[in-house]
Amino acid sequence: MAAEPVNVNEFQILAKQILPKMYYDFYSGGAEDQHTLRENIEAFQRITFRPRILVDVSRIDMATSILGHTISAPIMIAPTAMHKLAHPQGEIATARAAAASNTIMVFSFSATSSLEEVAASCNAVRFFQLYVYKQRDIAATLVQRAEKYGYKAIVLTVDTPKYGRREADIKNKLIVPQLKNLEGLLSIPTDKGSGLKAFNDTLDSSLCWKDIGWLKSITNLPILIKGVLSREDAMKAMEIGVSGIIVSNHGARQLDHTPATISVLEEVVHAVGGKIPVLFDGGIRRGTDVFKAMALGAQAVLVGRPIIYGLAVKGEDGVKQVMKMLKDELELTMALSGCPSLKNITRNHIRTNHDRVRSVL
């Protein structure tokens, strides 16, 4: 019997042993040469700590609020596709783990359970991730369904006018199941191993800033945009009145050689100036990573692949374990850094490569 995993990375090792190669490669892979995939993780390792000593850390408070929803720690579940490829209970198991962990789940547009099924499964706070297809009425229908069934926000993914080149999926001739949320709305033939290529013809590559106004006109839910990597786009997002920004490079699955998200987080945070929440996505594997993102100004982080690995290995319990590992590690990092609450975490608690260069100059 394999040893019980003690950190998130060990869940990945076990998931690789359990999952069919086609599915593991789909979840774990990135675009083209996977430079950004590696960099998303390695960039965290170049950030070091500047801990404070002799601070009373006998009680650690990790709770925070996202768009008015209180969560136990600043760690949310990112939208990831097709959970039933990892475990038969799919997104329902993930949602139940989110509820048990007192966090927010961003439910994927590309799910293998319907948004209604997940809504009925538990009382987790759920946001709904949205892609916009050429048939705009599909997006409108899904947004209306999400609002009707108690989803609390729309997370518009904005970095996907076309799908990135994921070469492992091409080699494996990935077979994509019918997406549950699209049943009765759109049928895409992917049963011959055409993978994600079949979806490219459906995506609306004309989607632009003015269309945020259209989206706002069809829902009363707050809208966050996911895929911001620059100061300029952060400022534009504020101008058009979105409710939040998610700094993300799509898990390095879209354009290779985009920067690691942690390396651009501070730029976006400064551009926003505290006017709307900035959330962070990409490369979180440790509680120390969560702390570093918070120190650079994120209000919370989203975790994607580790959730899938936990789900593959142990279903709902695996997802709960992954969340607990990250929360426990964050709590320990806060204690050892002299931060009894999230508001005590400051930019002064870390040191980046940029700081080192500046100090030399």
Tab-separated table of C-alpha atoms in Angstrom:
chain	number	residue	atom	x	y	z
A	1	MET	CA	0.000	0.000	0.000
A	2	ALA	CA	1.328	3.442	-0.951
A	3	ALA	CA	2.294	5.744	1.881
A	4	GLU	CA	-0.281	8.347	2.875
A	5	PRO	CA	0.515	11.635	1.090
A	6	VAL	CA	1.783	14.391	3.347
A	7	ASN	CA	1.750	17.229	0.812
A	8	VAL	CA	0.017	18.248	-2.399
A	9	ASN	CA	2.892	17.162	-4.649
A	10	GLU	CA	2.591	13.599	-3.385
A	11	PHE	CA	-1.065	13.577	-4.456
A	12	GLN	CA	0.142	14.362	-7.980
A	13	ILE	CA	2.508	11.387	-7.929
A	14	LEU	CA	-0.314	9.086	-6.842
A	15	ALA	CA	-2.726	10.560	-9.391
A	16	LYS	CA	-0.255	9.823	-12.173
A	17	GLN	CA	-0.227	6.180	-11.099
A	18	ILE	CA	-4.039	5.976	-11.002
A	19	LEU	CA	-5.241	7.952	-14.007
A	20	PRO	CA	-5.128	6.750	-17.625
A	21	LYS	CA	-2.243	8.495	-19.394
A	22	MET	CA	-4.604	10.420	-21.676
A	23	TYR	CA	-6.401	11.969	-18.719
A	24	TYR	CA	-3.343	12.601	-16.558
A	25	ASP	CA	-1.634	14.356	-19.471
A	26	PHE	CA	-4.747	16.443	-20.064
A	27	TYR	CA	-4.875	17.646	-16.471
A	28	SER	CA	-1.148	18.113	-15.938
A	29	GLY	CA	-0.020	19.442	-19.289
A	30	GLY	CA	0.557	22.937	-20.623
A	31	ALA	CA	0.947	24.678	-23.945
A	32	GLU	CA	3.703	23.900	-26.459
A	33	ASP	CA	7.134	23.591	-24.756
A	34	GLN	CA	5.551	24.046	-21.311
A	35	HIS	CA	7.984	26.805	-20.331
A	36	THR	CA	5.274	28.775	-18.560
A	37	LEU	CA	3.958	25.612	-16.901
A	38	ARG	CA	7.317	25.115	-15.207
A	39	GLU	CA	7.788	28.813	-14.532
A	40	ASN	CA	4.441	29.143	-12.751
A	41	ILE	CA	5.866	26.926	-10.001
A	42	GLU	CA	9.549	27.825	-10.140
A	43	ALA	CA	8.910	31.570	-9.845
A	44	PHE	CA	7.563	31.007	-6.324
A	45	GLN	CA	10.879	29.440	-5.358
A	46	ARG	CA	12.708	32.685	-6.141
A	47	ILE	CA	10.692	34.546	-3.503
A	48	THR	CA	12.096	34.309	0.014
A	49	PHE	CA	10.715	35.267	3.409
A	50	ARG	CA	11.588	38.071	5.817
A	51	PRO	CA	9.965	36.716	9.000
A	52	ARG	CA	9.286	38.781	12.117
A	53	ILE	CA	10.128	37.393	15.538
A	54	LEU	CA	8.658	37.792	19.015
A	55	VAL	CA	5.120	38.315	17.743
A	56	ASP	CA	2.188	36.721	19.586
A	57	VAL	CA	0.999	34.070	17.142
A	58	SER	CA	-0.815	31.879	19.666
A	59	ARG	CA	-3.988	32.446	17.634
A	60	ILE	CA	-3.974	32.542	13.832
A	61	ASP	CA	-6.952	33.945	11.920
A	62	MET	CA	-7.060	32.961	8.234
A	63	ALA	CA	-10.679	33.875	7.498
A	64	THR	CA	-11.464	36.368	4.758
A	65	SER	CA	-14.386	37.613	2.677
A	66	ILE	CA	-14.722	37.455	-1.114
A	67	LEU	CA	-17.543	39.568	-2.579
A	68	GLY	CA	-19.287	39.363	0.777
A	69	HIS	CA	-18.874	35.598	1.233
A	70	THR	CA	-16.815	34.595	4.266
A	71	ILE	CA	-14.421	31.690	3.751
A	72	SER	CA	-12.192	29.902	6.253
A	73	ALA	CA	-8.941	30.744	4.445
A	74	PRO	CA	-7.967	32.671	1.302
A	75	ILE	CA	-7.891	29.474	-0.772
A	76	MET	CA	-10.615	28.865	-3.363
A	77	ILE	CA	-11.221	26.090	-5.885
A	78	ALA	CA	-10.408	27.135	-9.445
A	79	PRO	CA	-12.510	26.156	-12.458
A	80	THR	CA	-11.098	22.968	-13.972
A	81	ALA	CA	-12.693	20.857	-16.667
A	82	MET	CA	-14.284	17.421	-16.678
A	83	HIS	CA	-13.875	16.124	-13.128
A	84	LYS	CA	-15.511	12.794	-13.966
A	85	LEU	CA	-12.398	11.883	-15.941
A	86	ALA	CA	-10.666	11.911	-12.538
A	87	HIS	CA	-13.394	10.347	-10.386
A	88	PRO	CA	-16.918	8.973	-11.010
A	89	GLN	CA	-18.538	11.515	-8.655
A	90	GLY	CA	-16.858	14.363	-10.513
A	91	GLU	CA	-17.808	17.936	-9.700
A	92	ILE	CA	-20.347	16.853	-7.097
A	93	ALA	CA	-17.554	15.413	-4.937
A	94	THR	CA	-15.523	18.596	-5.444
A	95	ALA	CA	-18.451	20.818	-4.483
A	96	ARG	CA	-19.117	18.817	-1.332
A	97	ALA	CA	-15.460	19.111	-0.384
A	98	ALA	CA	-15.671	22.877	-0.963
A	99	ALA	CA	-18.667	23.081	1.363
A	100	ALA	CA	-16.898	20.999	4.024
A	101	SER	CA	-13.805	23.210	3.692
A	102	ASN	CA	-15.879	26.392	3.933
A	103	THR	CA	-14.554	27.805	0.697
A	104	ILE	CA	-15.812	28.941	-2.717
A	105	MET	CA	-15.859	26.662	-5.745
A	106	VAL	CA	-15.669	28.211	-9.191
A	107	PHE	CA	-17.685	25.696	-11.185
A	108	SER	CA	-16.323	25.039	-14.664
A	109	PHE	CA	-18.246	25.736	-17.850
A	110	SER	CA	-16.594	22.540	-19.170
A	111	ALA	CA	-17.969	20.318	-16.430
A	112	THR	CA	-19.094	16.707	-16.603
A	113	SER	CA	-21.893	17.415	-14.100
A	114	SER	CA	-24.575	20.014	-14.746
A	115	LEU	CA	-24.748	23.249	-12.807
A	116	GLU	CA	-28.159	22.118	-11.519
A	117	GLU	CA	-26.782	18.800	-10.234
A	118	VAL	CA	-23.970	20.535	-8.396
A	119	ALA	CA	-26.330	23.152	-6.945
A	120	ALA	CA	-28.564	20.387	-5.568
A	121	SER	CA	-25.661	18.404	-4.091
A	122	CYS	CA	-24.638	20.686	-1.221
A	123	ASN	CA	-24.623	24.243	0.128
A	124	ALA	CA	-21.191	25.286	-1.170
A	125	VAL	CA	-20.828	28.898	-2.273
A	126	ARG	CA	-20.413	28.579	-6.038
A	127	PHE	CA	-19.313	30.958	-8.785
A	128	PHE	CA	-19.944	30.018	-12.430
A	129	GLN	CA	-17.154	30.138	-15.002
A	130	LEU	CA	-18.259	31.288	-18.441
A	131	TYR	CA	-16.833	30.920	-21.919
A	132	VAL	CA	-18.605	32.782	-24.715
A	133	TYR	CA	-19.371	30.859	-27.904
A	134	LYS	CA	-20.348	32.300	-31.262
A	135	GLN	CA	-23.905	31.374	-30.395
A	136	ARG	CA	-24.325	34.052	-27.744
A	137	ASP	CA	-27.689	32.676	-26.679
A	138	ILE	CA	-25.826	29.707	-25.142
A	139	ALA	CA	-23.958	32.032	-22.777
A	140	ALA	CA	-27.164	33.890	-21.960
A	141	THR	CA	-28.987	30.645	-21.172
A	142	LEU	CA	-26.183	29.362	-18.938
A	143	VAL	CA	-25.895	32.655	-17.059
A	144	GLN	CA	-29.650	32.647	-16.430
A	145	ARG	CA	-29.498	29.050	-15.208
A	146	ALA	CA	-26.570	29.868	-12.904
A	147	GLU	CA	-28.429	32.828	-11.438
A	148	LYS	CA	-31.596	30.765	-10.964
A	149	TYR	CA	-29.756	27.974	-9.152
A	150	GLY	CA	-27.929	30.126	-6.644
A	151	TYR	CA	-24.501	30.762	-8.140
A	152	LYS	CA	-23.117	33.947	-6.640
A	153	ALA	CA	-20.902	35.372	-9.411
A	154	ILE	CA	-19.895	34.940	-13.040
A	155	VAL	CA	-16.213	34.326	-13.770
A	156	LEU	CA	-15.647	35.231	-17.412
A	157	THR	CA	-12.552	33.550	-18.847
A	158	VAL	CA	-11.034	36.125	-21.222
A	159	ASP	CA	-7.782	34.531	-22.418
A	160	THR	CA	-9.294	31.980	-24.779
A	161	PRO	CA	-10.254	33.359	-28.212
A	162	LYS	CA	-8.865	29.987	-29.303
A	163	TYR	CA	-7.544	27.030	-27.339
A	164	GLY	CA	-3.791	26.868	-26.813
A	165	ARG	CA	-1.704	24.161	-28.461
A	166	ARG	CA	-1.530	21.340	-25.930
A	167	GLU	CA	0.659	18.810	-27.668
A	168	ALA	CA	0.175	15.931	-25.243
A	169	ASP	CA	-3.553	16.023	-25.995
A	170	ILE	CA	-2.822	16.005	-29.727
A	171	LYS	CA	-0.519	12.990	-29.398
A	172	ASN	CA	-2.950	11.134	-27.151
A	173	LYS	CA	-5.909	11.921	-29.442
A	174	LEU	CA	-7.811	13.131	-26.405
A	175	ILE	CA	-11.460	12.155	-26.396
A	176	VAL	CA	-13.596	14.863	-24.813
A	177	PRO	CA	-16.978	13.760	-23.445
A	178	GLN	CA	-20.133	15.749	-24.067
A	179	LEU	CA	-20.062	18.715	-21.705
A	180	LYS	CA	-22.992	18.383	-19.344
A	181	ASN	CA	-23.906	22.073	-19.293
A	182	LEU	CA	-24.212	22.124	-23.093
A	183	GLU	CA	-26.656	19.230	-23.364
A	184	GLY	CA	-29.585	20.397	-25.462
A	185	LEU	CA	-27.713	23.563	-26.423
A	186	LEU	CA	-24.764	22.441	-28.533
A	187	SER	CA	-23.339	19.153	-29.733
A	188	ILE	CA	-19.652	18.958	-30.622
A	189	PRO	CA	-18.402	15.734	-32.243
A	190	THR	CA	-15.196	14.784	-30.408
A	191	ASP	CA	-15.527	11.008	-30.273
A	192	LYS	CA	-12.736	10.396	-32.788
A	193	GLY	CA	-9.940	11.846	-30.745
A	194	SER	CA	-10.181	15.359	-32.158
A	195	GLY	CA	-9.648	16.657	-28.641
A	196	LEU	CA	-10.093	20.371	-28.052
A	197	LYS	CA	-9.671	21.294	-31.728
A	198	ALA	CA	-13.374	20.694	-32.292
A	199	PHE	CA	-14.191	23.415	-29.773
A	200	ASN	CA	-12.120	26.085	-31.527
A	201	ASP	CA	-14.773	26.608	-34.192
A	202	THR	CA	-17.370	27.311	-31.520
A	203	LEU	CA	-15.444	29.898	-29.470
A	204	ASP	CA	-16.312	33.547	-30.117
A	205	SER	CA	-12.946	35.056	-31.025
A	206	SER	CA	-14.622	38.432	-31.560
A	207	LEU	CA	-15.269	38.803	-27.809
A	208	CYS	CA	-13.921	42.182	-26.691
A	209	TRP	CA	-14.217	44.828	-23.984
A	210	LYS	CA	-17.555	46.197	-25.192
A	211	ASP	CA	-19.100	42.766	-24.690
A	212	ILE	CA	-18.686	43.061	-20.932
A	213	GLY	CA	-21.553	45.547	-21.179
A	214	TRP	CA	-23.644	42.901	-22.943
A	215	LEU	CA	-22.856	40.382	-20.196
A	216	LYS	CA	-23.759	42.894	-17.499
A	217	SER	CA	-27.064	43.498	-19.257
A	218	ILE	CA	-28.159	39.855	-18.939
A	219	THR	CA	-27.320	39.230	-15.277
A	220	ASN	CA	-27.473	40.874	-11.885
A	221	LEU	CA	-24.570	38.772	-10.632
A	222	PRO	CA	-21.140	40.324	-10.073
A	223	ILE	CA	-18.716	39.653	-12.921
A	224	LEU	CA	-15.043	38.787	-12.463
A	225	ILE	CA	-12.682	38.455	-15.402
A	226	LYS	CA	-10.101	35.680	-15.357
A	227	GLY	CA	-6.949	35.959	-17.443
A	228	VAL	CA	-5.496	39.392	-16.653
A	229	LEU	CA	-1.689	39.618	-16.868
A	230	SER	CA	-0.957	43.332	-17.314
A	231	ARG	CA	-1.419	46.743	-15.755
A	232	GLU	CA	-3.155	48.015	-18.880
A	233	ASP	CA	-5.820	45.314	-18.888
A	234	ALA	CA	-6.368	45.680	-15.149
A	235	MET	CA	-7.058	49.392	-15.583
A	236	LYS	CA	-9.397	48.729	-18.510
A	237	ALA	CA	-11.279	46.166	-16.438
A	238	MET	CA	-11.849	48.734	-13.720
A	239	GLU	CA	-13.028	51.308	-16.271
A	240	ILE	CA	-15.762	49.014	-17.542
A	241	GLY	CA	-16.900	48.163	-14.031
A	242	VAL	CA	-16.097	44.507	-13.363
A	243	SER	CA	-16.424	43.330	-9.776
A	244	GLY	CA	-13.069	41.577	-9.574
A	245	ILE	CA	-9.963	40.431	-11.434
A	246	ILE	CA	-8.283	37.038	-11.471
A	247	VAL	CA	-4.608	37.176	-12.397
A	248	SER	CA	-4.162	34.011	-14.454
A	249	ASN	CA	-2.370	32.543	-17.455
A	250	HIS	CA	-4.884	29.700	-17.655
A	251	GLY	CA	-2.596	27.292	-15.836
A	252	ALA	CA	-0.019	27.805	-18.623
A	253	ARG	CA	-2.368	26.049	-21.051
A	254	GLN	CA	-2.868	28.888	-23.526
A	255	LEU	CA	0.123	30.971	-24.682
A	256	ASP	CA	3.517	29.551	-23.764
A	257	HIS	CA	6.143	32.070	-22.596
A	258	THR	CA	3.650	34.299	-20.872
A	259	PRO	CA	5.070	35.310	-17.495
A	260	ALA	CA	4.489	33.290	-14.367
A	261	THR	CA	1.404	34.752	-12.748
A	262	ILE	CA	3.173	35.449	-9.452
A	263	SER	CA	5.634	37.676	-11.348
A	264	VAL	CA	2.875	40.004	-12.622
A	265	LEU	CA	0.566	39.947	-9.601
A	266	GLU	CA	2.073	43.024	-7.967
A	267	GLU	CA	1.803	45.038	-11.192
A	268	VAL	CA	-1.927	44.298	-11.419
A	269	VAL	CA	-2.505	44.979	-7.715
A	270	HIS	CA	-0.850	48.402	-7.997
A	271	ALA	CA	-2.947	49.254	-11.055
A	272	VAL	CA	-6.167	48.348	-9.242
A	273	GLY	CA	-5.233	50.272	-6.117
A	274	GLY	CA	-7.603	48.375	-3.846
A	275	LYS	CA	-10.733	49.423	-5.737
A	276	ILE	CA	-11.802	45.853	-6.597
A	277	PRO	CA	-10.622	42.430	-5.399
A	278	VAL	CA	-7.626	40.867	-7.117
A	279	LEU	CA	-7.533	37.082	-6.933
A	280	PHE	CA	-4.619	34.915	-8.013
A	281	ASP	CA	-4.382	31.691	-10.022
A	282	GLY	CA	-1.397	29.627	-11.100
A	283	GLY	CA	1.205	27.368	-9.527
A	284	ILE	CA	-0.050	27.159	-5.932
A	285	ARG	CA	1.374	23.970	-4.438
A	286	ARG	CA	2.189	24.992	-0.838
A	287	GLY	CA	0.807	27.169	1.912
A	288	THR	CA	4.010	29.181	1.542
A	289	ASP	CA	2.878	29.982	-2.022
A	290	VAL	CA	-0.432	31.258	-0.692
A	291	PHE	CA	1.395	33.511	1.784
A	292	LYS	CA	3.628	34.920	-0.979
A	293	ALA	CA	0.613	35.730	-3.152
A	294	MET	CA	-1.079	37.448	-0.214
A	295	ALA	CA	2.088	39.448	0.492
A	296	LEU	CA	2.037	40.661	-3.112
A	297	GLY	CA	-1.539	41.867	-2.746
A	298	ALA	CA	-3.880	39.008	-3.672
A	299	GLN	CA	-7.096	38.809	-1.679
A	300	ALA	CA	-7.252	35.037	-2.214
A	301	VAL	CA	-5.801	32.322	-4.443
A	302	LEU	CA	-7.455	29.730	-6.643
A	303	VAL	CA	-6.160	26.161	-6.728
A	304	GLY	CA	-6.707	23.981	-9.791
A	305	ARG	CA	-4.581	20.932	-10.560
A	306	PRO	CA	-4.012	19.894	-6.899
A	307	ILE	CA	-7.792	19.631	-6.493
A	308	ILE	CA	-7.960	17.275	-9.471
A	309	TYR	CA	-5.112	15.153	-8.092
A	310	GLY	CA	-6.815	14.859	-4.718
A	311	LEU	CA	-10.089	13.978	-6.427
A	312	ALA	CA	-8.426	11.284	-8.532
A	313	VAL	CA	-6.762	9.642	-5.542
A	314	LYS	CA	-9.477	9.814	-2.883
A	315	GLY	CA	-12.574	11.485	-4.297
A	316	GLU	CA	-14.256	14.002	-2.007
A	317	ASP	CA	-11.938	13.109	0.882
A	318	GLY	CA	-8.912	13.726	-1.323
A	319	VAL	CA	-10.099	17.218	-2.197
A	320	LYS	CA	-10.732	17.932	1.481
A	321	GLN	CA	-7.238	16.671	2.298
A	322	VAL	CA	-5.630	18.917	-0.314
A	323	MET	CA	-7.494	21.930	1.045
A	324	LYS	CA	-6.532	21.058	4.618
A	325	MET	CA	-2.862	20.591	3.691
A	326	LEU	CA	-2.717	24.033	2.084
A	327	LYS	CA	-4.578	25.650	4.975
A	328	ASP	CA	-2.376	23.980	7.593
A	329	GLU	CA	0.766	25.028	5.733
A	330	LEU	CA	-0.506	28.599	5.413
A	331	GLU	CA	-1.287	28.696	9.135
A	332	LEU	CA	2.224	27.484	9.953
A	333	THR	CA	3.800	29.987	7.540
A	334	MET	CA	1.856	32.822	9.142
A	335	ALA	CA	2.971	31.735	12.614
A	336	LEU	CA	6.628	31.427	11.628
A	337	SER	CA	6.514	34.790	9.811
A	338	GLY	CA	4.970	36.643	12.734
A	339	CYS	CA	1.537	37.207	11.170
A	340	PRO	CA	-1.414	36.338	13.428
A	341	SER	CA	-3.969	37.418	10.779
A	342	LEU	CA	-4.133	37.975	7.036
A	343	LYS	CA	-4.072	41.736	7.470
A	344	ASN	CA	-0.640	41.402	9.081
A	345	ILE	CA	0.829	39.891	5.898
A	346	THR	CA	2.631	42.693	4.061
A	347	ARG	CA	4.978	43.174	1.140
A	348	ASN	CA	7.729	43.612	3.701
A	349	HIS	CA	7.467	39.934	4.688
A	350	ILE	CA	8.968	38.715	1.415
A	351	ARG	CA	11.889	39.439	-0.872
A	352	THR	CA	11.786	38.994	-4.663
A	353	ASN	CA	14.468	38.958	-7.341
A	354	HIS	CA	13.456	42.497	-8.249
A	355	ASP	CA	14.160	43.587	-4.671
A	356	ARG	CA	17.589	41.978	-4.817
A	357	VAL	CA	18.486	43.723	-8.061
A	358	ARG	CA	17.248	47.039	-6.719
A	359	SER	CA	19.304	46.657	-3.544
A	360	VAL	CA	22.453	45.989	-5.590
A	361	LEU	CA	21.857	49.025	-7.777
